[in-house]
Coordinates of C-alpha atoms in Angstrom, one line a residue:
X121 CA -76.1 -39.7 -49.2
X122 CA -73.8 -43.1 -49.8
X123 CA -70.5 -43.3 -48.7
X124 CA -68.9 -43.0 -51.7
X125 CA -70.9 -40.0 -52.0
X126 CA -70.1 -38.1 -49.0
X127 CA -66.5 -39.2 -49.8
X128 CA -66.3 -38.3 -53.6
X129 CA -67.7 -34.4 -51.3
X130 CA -64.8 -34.4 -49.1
X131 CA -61.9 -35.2 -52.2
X132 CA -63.8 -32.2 -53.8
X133 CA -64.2 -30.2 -50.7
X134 CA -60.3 -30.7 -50.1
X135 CA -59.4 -30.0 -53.8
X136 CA -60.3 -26.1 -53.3
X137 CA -58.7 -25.6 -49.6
X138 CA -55.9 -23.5 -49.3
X139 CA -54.2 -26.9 -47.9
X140 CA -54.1 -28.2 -51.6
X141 CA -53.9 -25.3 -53.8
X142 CA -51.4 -23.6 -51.1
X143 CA -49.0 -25.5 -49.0
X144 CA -49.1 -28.9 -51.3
X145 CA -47.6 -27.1 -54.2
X146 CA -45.2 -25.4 -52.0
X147 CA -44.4 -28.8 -50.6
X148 CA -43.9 -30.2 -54.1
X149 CA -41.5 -27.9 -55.3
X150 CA -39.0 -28.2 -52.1
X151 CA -39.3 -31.7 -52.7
X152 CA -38.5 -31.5 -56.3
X153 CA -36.1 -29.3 -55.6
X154 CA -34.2 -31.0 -53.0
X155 CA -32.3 -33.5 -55.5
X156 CA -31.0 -30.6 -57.7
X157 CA -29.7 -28.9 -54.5
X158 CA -27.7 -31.7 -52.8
X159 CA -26.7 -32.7 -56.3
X160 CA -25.0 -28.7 -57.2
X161 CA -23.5 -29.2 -53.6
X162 CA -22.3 -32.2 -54.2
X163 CA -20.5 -31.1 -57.6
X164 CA -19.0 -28.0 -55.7
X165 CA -17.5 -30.0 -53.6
X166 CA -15.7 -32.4 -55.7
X167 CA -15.3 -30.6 -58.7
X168 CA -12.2 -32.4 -60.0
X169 CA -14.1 -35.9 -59.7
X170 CA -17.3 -34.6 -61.5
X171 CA -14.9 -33.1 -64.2
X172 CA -13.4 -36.4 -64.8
X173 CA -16.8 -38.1 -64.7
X174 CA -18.1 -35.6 -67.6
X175 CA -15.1 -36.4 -69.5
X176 CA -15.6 -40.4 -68.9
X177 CA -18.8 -40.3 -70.8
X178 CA -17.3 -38.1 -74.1
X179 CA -19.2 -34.6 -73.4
X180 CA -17.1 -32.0 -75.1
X181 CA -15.7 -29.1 -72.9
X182 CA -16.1 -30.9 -69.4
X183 CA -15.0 -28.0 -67.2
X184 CA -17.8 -25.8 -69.2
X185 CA -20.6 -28.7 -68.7
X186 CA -20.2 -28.9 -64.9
X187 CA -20.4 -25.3 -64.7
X188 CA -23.4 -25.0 -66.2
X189 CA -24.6 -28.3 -64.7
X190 CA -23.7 -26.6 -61.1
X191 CA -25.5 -23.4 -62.2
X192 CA -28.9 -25.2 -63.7
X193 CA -29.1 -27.5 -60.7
X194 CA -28.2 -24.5 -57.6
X195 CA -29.8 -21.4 -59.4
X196 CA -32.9 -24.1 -60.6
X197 CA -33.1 -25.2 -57.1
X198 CA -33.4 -22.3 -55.7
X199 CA -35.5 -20.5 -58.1
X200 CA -38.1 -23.5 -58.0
X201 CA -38.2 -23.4 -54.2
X202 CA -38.9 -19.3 -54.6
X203 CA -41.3 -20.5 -57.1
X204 CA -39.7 -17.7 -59.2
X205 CA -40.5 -18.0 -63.2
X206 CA -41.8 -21.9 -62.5
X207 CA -42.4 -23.2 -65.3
X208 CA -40.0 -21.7 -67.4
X209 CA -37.4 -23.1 -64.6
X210 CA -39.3 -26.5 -64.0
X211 CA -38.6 -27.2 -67.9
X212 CA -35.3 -26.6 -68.2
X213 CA -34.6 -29.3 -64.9
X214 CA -37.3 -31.4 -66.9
X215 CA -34.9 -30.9 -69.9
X216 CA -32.0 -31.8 -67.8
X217 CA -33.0 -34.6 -66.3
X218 CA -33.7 -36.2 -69.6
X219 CA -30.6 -35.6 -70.8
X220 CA -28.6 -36.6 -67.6
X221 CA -30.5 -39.8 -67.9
X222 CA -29.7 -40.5 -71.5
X223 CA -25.7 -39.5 -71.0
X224 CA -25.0 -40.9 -67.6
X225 CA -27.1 -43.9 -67.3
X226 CA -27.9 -45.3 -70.3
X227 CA -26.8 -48.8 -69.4
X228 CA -29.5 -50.2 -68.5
X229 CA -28.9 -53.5 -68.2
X230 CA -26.3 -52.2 -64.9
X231 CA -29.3 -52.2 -62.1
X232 CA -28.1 -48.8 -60.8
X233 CA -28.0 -47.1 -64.0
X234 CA -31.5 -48.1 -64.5
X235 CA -32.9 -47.3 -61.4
X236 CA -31.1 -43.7 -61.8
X237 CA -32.3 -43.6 -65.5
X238 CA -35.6 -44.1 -64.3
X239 CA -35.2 -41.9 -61.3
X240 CA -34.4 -38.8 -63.4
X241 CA -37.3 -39.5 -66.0
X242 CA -39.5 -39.7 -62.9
X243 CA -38.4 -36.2 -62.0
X244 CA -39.4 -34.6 -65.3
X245 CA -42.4 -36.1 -65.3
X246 CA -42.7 -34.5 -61.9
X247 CA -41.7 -31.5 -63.3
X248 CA -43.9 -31.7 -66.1
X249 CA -46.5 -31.2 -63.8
X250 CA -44.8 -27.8 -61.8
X251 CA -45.2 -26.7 -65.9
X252 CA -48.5 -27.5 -66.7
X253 CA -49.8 -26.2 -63.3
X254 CA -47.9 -23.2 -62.5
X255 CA -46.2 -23.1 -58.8
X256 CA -49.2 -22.4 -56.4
X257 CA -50.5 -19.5 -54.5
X258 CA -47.4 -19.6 -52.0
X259 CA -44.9 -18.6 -54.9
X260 CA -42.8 -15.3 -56.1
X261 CA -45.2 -15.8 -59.3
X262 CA -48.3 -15.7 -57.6
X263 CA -47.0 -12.1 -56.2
X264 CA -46.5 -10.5 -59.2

């Protein structure tokens, strides 16, 4: 057996250990989950600032959008970590980090608006993934 062989074993050996299909997905989703977290705190805890930020870039009914940006992003969170109805949840945050990209930082020629427009695309593409491949054996779905 060559190298690349024996190594081309050991990726598919991994692939099927409960490392991979267990704690890795679990990893994933904390991690995904992380930014949607700190971000719902964040809004909670300056409310009035976020308000007048929502209201800077001509979304309709600002007090209604950050509520139900500070809901999507805490009860998303949460639910992805739980791995509770995962994909469903994973493509509503992949939803709304499309659109938070296109309304917040669409000017891309600012480097910081395209580093965060890039950032959020990034995470639904993350995302993507939590949809097409279900949250892992360490999940609320798994358990039902």
């Amino acid at each position: 057996m060559s190298y690349s062989d024996a190594i081309v074993q050991r990726a598919e050996t991994l692939s099927q250990s409960a490392l991979v299909n267990g704690i890795t997905p679990l990893a994933g989703r904390v991690l995904l989950a992380a930014i949607f977290l700190l971000s719902g705190i964040s809004k909670i805890s300056d409310p009035a600032g976020t308000i007048g930020y929502i209201n800077i870039v001509g979304l309709p009914f600002p007090p209604l959008s950050y509520g139900a940006a500070v809901v999507t992003e805490i009860v998303g969170s949460i639910a992805l970590i739980l791995g509770f109805q995962t994909r469903i949840v994973a493509m509503v945050l992949a939803l709304f980090s499309v659109a938070t990209a296109l309304t917040f930082h669409s000017d891309l020629s600012d480097l910081n608006q395209f580093i965060h427009f890039f950032k959020n695309i990034a995470m639904a593409g993350g995302l993507l993934q939590v949809v097409a491949f279900g949250a892992g054996r360490y999940s609320l779905d798994a358990h039902r």
